Coordinates of N, CA and C in Angstrom, one line a residue:
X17 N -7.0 23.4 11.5 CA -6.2 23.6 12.7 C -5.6 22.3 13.2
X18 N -4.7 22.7 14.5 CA -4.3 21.2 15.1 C -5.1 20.4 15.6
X19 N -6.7 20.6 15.8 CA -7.6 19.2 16.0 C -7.9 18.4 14.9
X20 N -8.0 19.0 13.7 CA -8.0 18.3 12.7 C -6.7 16.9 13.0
X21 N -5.5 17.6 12.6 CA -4.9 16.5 12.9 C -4.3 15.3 13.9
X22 N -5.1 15.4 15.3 CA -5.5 14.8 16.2 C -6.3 13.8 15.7
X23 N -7.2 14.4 15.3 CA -8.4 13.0 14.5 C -8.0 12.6 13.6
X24 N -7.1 13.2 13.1 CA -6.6 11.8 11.8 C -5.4 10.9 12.3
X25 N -5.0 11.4 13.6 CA -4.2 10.3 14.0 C -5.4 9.2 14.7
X26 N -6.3 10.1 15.4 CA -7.1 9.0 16.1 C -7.4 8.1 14.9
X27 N -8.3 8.3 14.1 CA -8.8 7.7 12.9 C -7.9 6.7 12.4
X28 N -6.5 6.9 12.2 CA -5.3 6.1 11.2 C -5.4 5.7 12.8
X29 N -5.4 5.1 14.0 CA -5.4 4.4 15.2 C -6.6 3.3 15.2
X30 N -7.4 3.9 14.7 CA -8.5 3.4 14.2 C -8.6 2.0 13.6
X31 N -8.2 2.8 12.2 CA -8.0 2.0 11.1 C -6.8 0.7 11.2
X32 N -5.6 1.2 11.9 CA -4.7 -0.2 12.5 C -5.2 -1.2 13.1
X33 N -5.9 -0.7 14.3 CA -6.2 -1.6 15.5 C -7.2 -2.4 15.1
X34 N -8.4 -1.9 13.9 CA -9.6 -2.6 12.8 C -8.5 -4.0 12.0
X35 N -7.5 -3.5 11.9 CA -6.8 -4.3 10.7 C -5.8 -5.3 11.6
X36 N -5.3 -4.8 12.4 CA -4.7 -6.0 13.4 C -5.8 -6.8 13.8
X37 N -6.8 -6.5 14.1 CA -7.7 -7.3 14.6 C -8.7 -8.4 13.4
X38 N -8.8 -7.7 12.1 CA -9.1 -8.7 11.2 C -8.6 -8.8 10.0
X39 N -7.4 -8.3 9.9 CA -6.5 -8.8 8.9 C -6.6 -7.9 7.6
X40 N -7.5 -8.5 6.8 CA -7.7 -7.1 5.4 C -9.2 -6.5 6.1
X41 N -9.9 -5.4 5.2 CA -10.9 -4.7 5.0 C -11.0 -4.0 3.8
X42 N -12.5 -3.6 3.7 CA -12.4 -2.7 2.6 C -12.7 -1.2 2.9
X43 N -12.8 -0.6 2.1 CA -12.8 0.5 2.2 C -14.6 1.1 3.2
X44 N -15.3 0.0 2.4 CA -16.9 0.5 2.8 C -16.6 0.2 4.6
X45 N -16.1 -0.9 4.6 CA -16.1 -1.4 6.3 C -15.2 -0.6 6.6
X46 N -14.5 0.5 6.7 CA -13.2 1.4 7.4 C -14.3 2.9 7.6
X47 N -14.9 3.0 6.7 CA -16.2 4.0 6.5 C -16.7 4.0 8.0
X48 N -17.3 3.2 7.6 CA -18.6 2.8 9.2 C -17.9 2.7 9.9
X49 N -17.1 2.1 10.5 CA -15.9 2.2 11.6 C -15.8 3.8 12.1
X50 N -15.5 3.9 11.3 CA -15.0 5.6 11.4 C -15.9 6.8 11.3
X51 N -17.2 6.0 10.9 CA -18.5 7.0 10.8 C -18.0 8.2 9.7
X52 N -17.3 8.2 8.7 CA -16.9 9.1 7.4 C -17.8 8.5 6.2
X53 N -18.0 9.7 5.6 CA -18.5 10.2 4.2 C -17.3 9.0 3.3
X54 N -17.4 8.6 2.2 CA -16.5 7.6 2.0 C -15.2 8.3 1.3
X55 N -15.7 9.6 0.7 CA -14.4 10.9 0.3 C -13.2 10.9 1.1
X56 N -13.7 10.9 2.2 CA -12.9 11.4 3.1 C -12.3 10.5 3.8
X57 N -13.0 9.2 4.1 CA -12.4 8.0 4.5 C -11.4 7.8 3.1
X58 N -11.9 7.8 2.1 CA -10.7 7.5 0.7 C -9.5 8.4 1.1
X59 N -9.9 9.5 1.1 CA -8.2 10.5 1.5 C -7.7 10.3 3.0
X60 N -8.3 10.0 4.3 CA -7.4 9.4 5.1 C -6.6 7.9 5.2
X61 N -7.5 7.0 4.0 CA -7.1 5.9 3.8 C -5.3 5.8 3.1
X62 N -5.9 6.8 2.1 CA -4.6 7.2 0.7 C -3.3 7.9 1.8
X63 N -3.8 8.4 2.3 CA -2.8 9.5 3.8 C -1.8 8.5 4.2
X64 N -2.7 7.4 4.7 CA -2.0 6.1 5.4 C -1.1 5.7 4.1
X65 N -1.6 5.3 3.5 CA -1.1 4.2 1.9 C 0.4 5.0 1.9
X66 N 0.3 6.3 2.1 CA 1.4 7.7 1.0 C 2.5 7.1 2.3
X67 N 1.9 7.4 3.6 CA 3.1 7.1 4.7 C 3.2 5.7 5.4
X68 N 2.7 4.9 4.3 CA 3.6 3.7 4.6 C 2.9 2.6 5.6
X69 N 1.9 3.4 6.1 CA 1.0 2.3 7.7 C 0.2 1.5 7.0
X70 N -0.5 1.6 5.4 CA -1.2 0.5 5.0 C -0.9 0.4 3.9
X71 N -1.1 -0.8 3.3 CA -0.8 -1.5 2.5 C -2.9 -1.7 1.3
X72 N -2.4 -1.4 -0.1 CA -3.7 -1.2 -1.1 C -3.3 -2.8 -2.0
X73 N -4.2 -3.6 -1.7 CA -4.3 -4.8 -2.9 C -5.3 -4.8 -2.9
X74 N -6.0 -4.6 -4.5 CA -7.0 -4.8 -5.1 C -7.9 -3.5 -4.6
X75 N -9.0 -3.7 -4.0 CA -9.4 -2.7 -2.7 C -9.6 -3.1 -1.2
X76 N -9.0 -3.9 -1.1 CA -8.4 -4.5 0.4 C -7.0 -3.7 1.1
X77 N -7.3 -3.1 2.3 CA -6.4 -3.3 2.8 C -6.0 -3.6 3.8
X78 N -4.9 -3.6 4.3 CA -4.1 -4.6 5.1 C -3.2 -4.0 5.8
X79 N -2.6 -4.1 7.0 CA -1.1 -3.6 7.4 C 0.3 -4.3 6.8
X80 N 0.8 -3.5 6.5 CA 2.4 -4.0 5.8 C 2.9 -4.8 7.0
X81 N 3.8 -5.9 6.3 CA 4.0 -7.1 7.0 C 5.3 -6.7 8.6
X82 N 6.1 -5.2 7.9 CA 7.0 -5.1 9.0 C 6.4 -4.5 9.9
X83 N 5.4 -3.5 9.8 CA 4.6 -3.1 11.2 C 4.6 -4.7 12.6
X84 N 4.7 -4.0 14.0 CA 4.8 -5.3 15.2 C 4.0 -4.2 16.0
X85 N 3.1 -5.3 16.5 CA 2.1 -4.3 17.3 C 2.8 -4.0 18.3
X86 N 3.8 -4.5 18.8 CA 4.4 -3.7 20.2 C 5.3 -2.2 19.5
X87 N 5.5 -1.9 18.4 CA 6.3 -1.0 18.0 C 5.6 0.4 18.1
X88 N 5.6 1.4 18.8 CA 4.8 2.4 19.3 C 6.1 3.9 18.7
X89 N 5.7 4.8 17.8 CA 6.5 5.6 17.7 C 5.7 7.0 17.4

């Protein structure tokens, strides 16, 4: 339903604000953060990757360089 995808906006809000704040992470530290099963942290991570909000090197990731934290859309 539409709460579902409320929390994955919360969560991908989550995951930005984690990554503005320290640059890369992995996957295990996005987990805890987010208190997810790591399945499921992998498929909201990949969600992000598919639409562009994070950026996958190695298993680090990172925000793409054109995101500007003032840009709100």
């Amino acid at each position: 339903g539409s709460e579902m995808c409320i929390r994955d906006r919360d969560q991908s809000a989550a995951v930005t604000a984690y990554l503005a704040a320290h640059g890369t992470a992995v996957r295990k530290e996005l987990a805890e953060l987010l208190n997810l099963p790591p399945a499921q942290c992998t498929a909201l991570l990949r969600r992000m990757v598919d639409r562009g909000e994070l950026l996958l090197t190695g298993k680090r990731y990172a925000l793409p360089p054109q995101k500007k934290p003032l840009e709100t859309n």
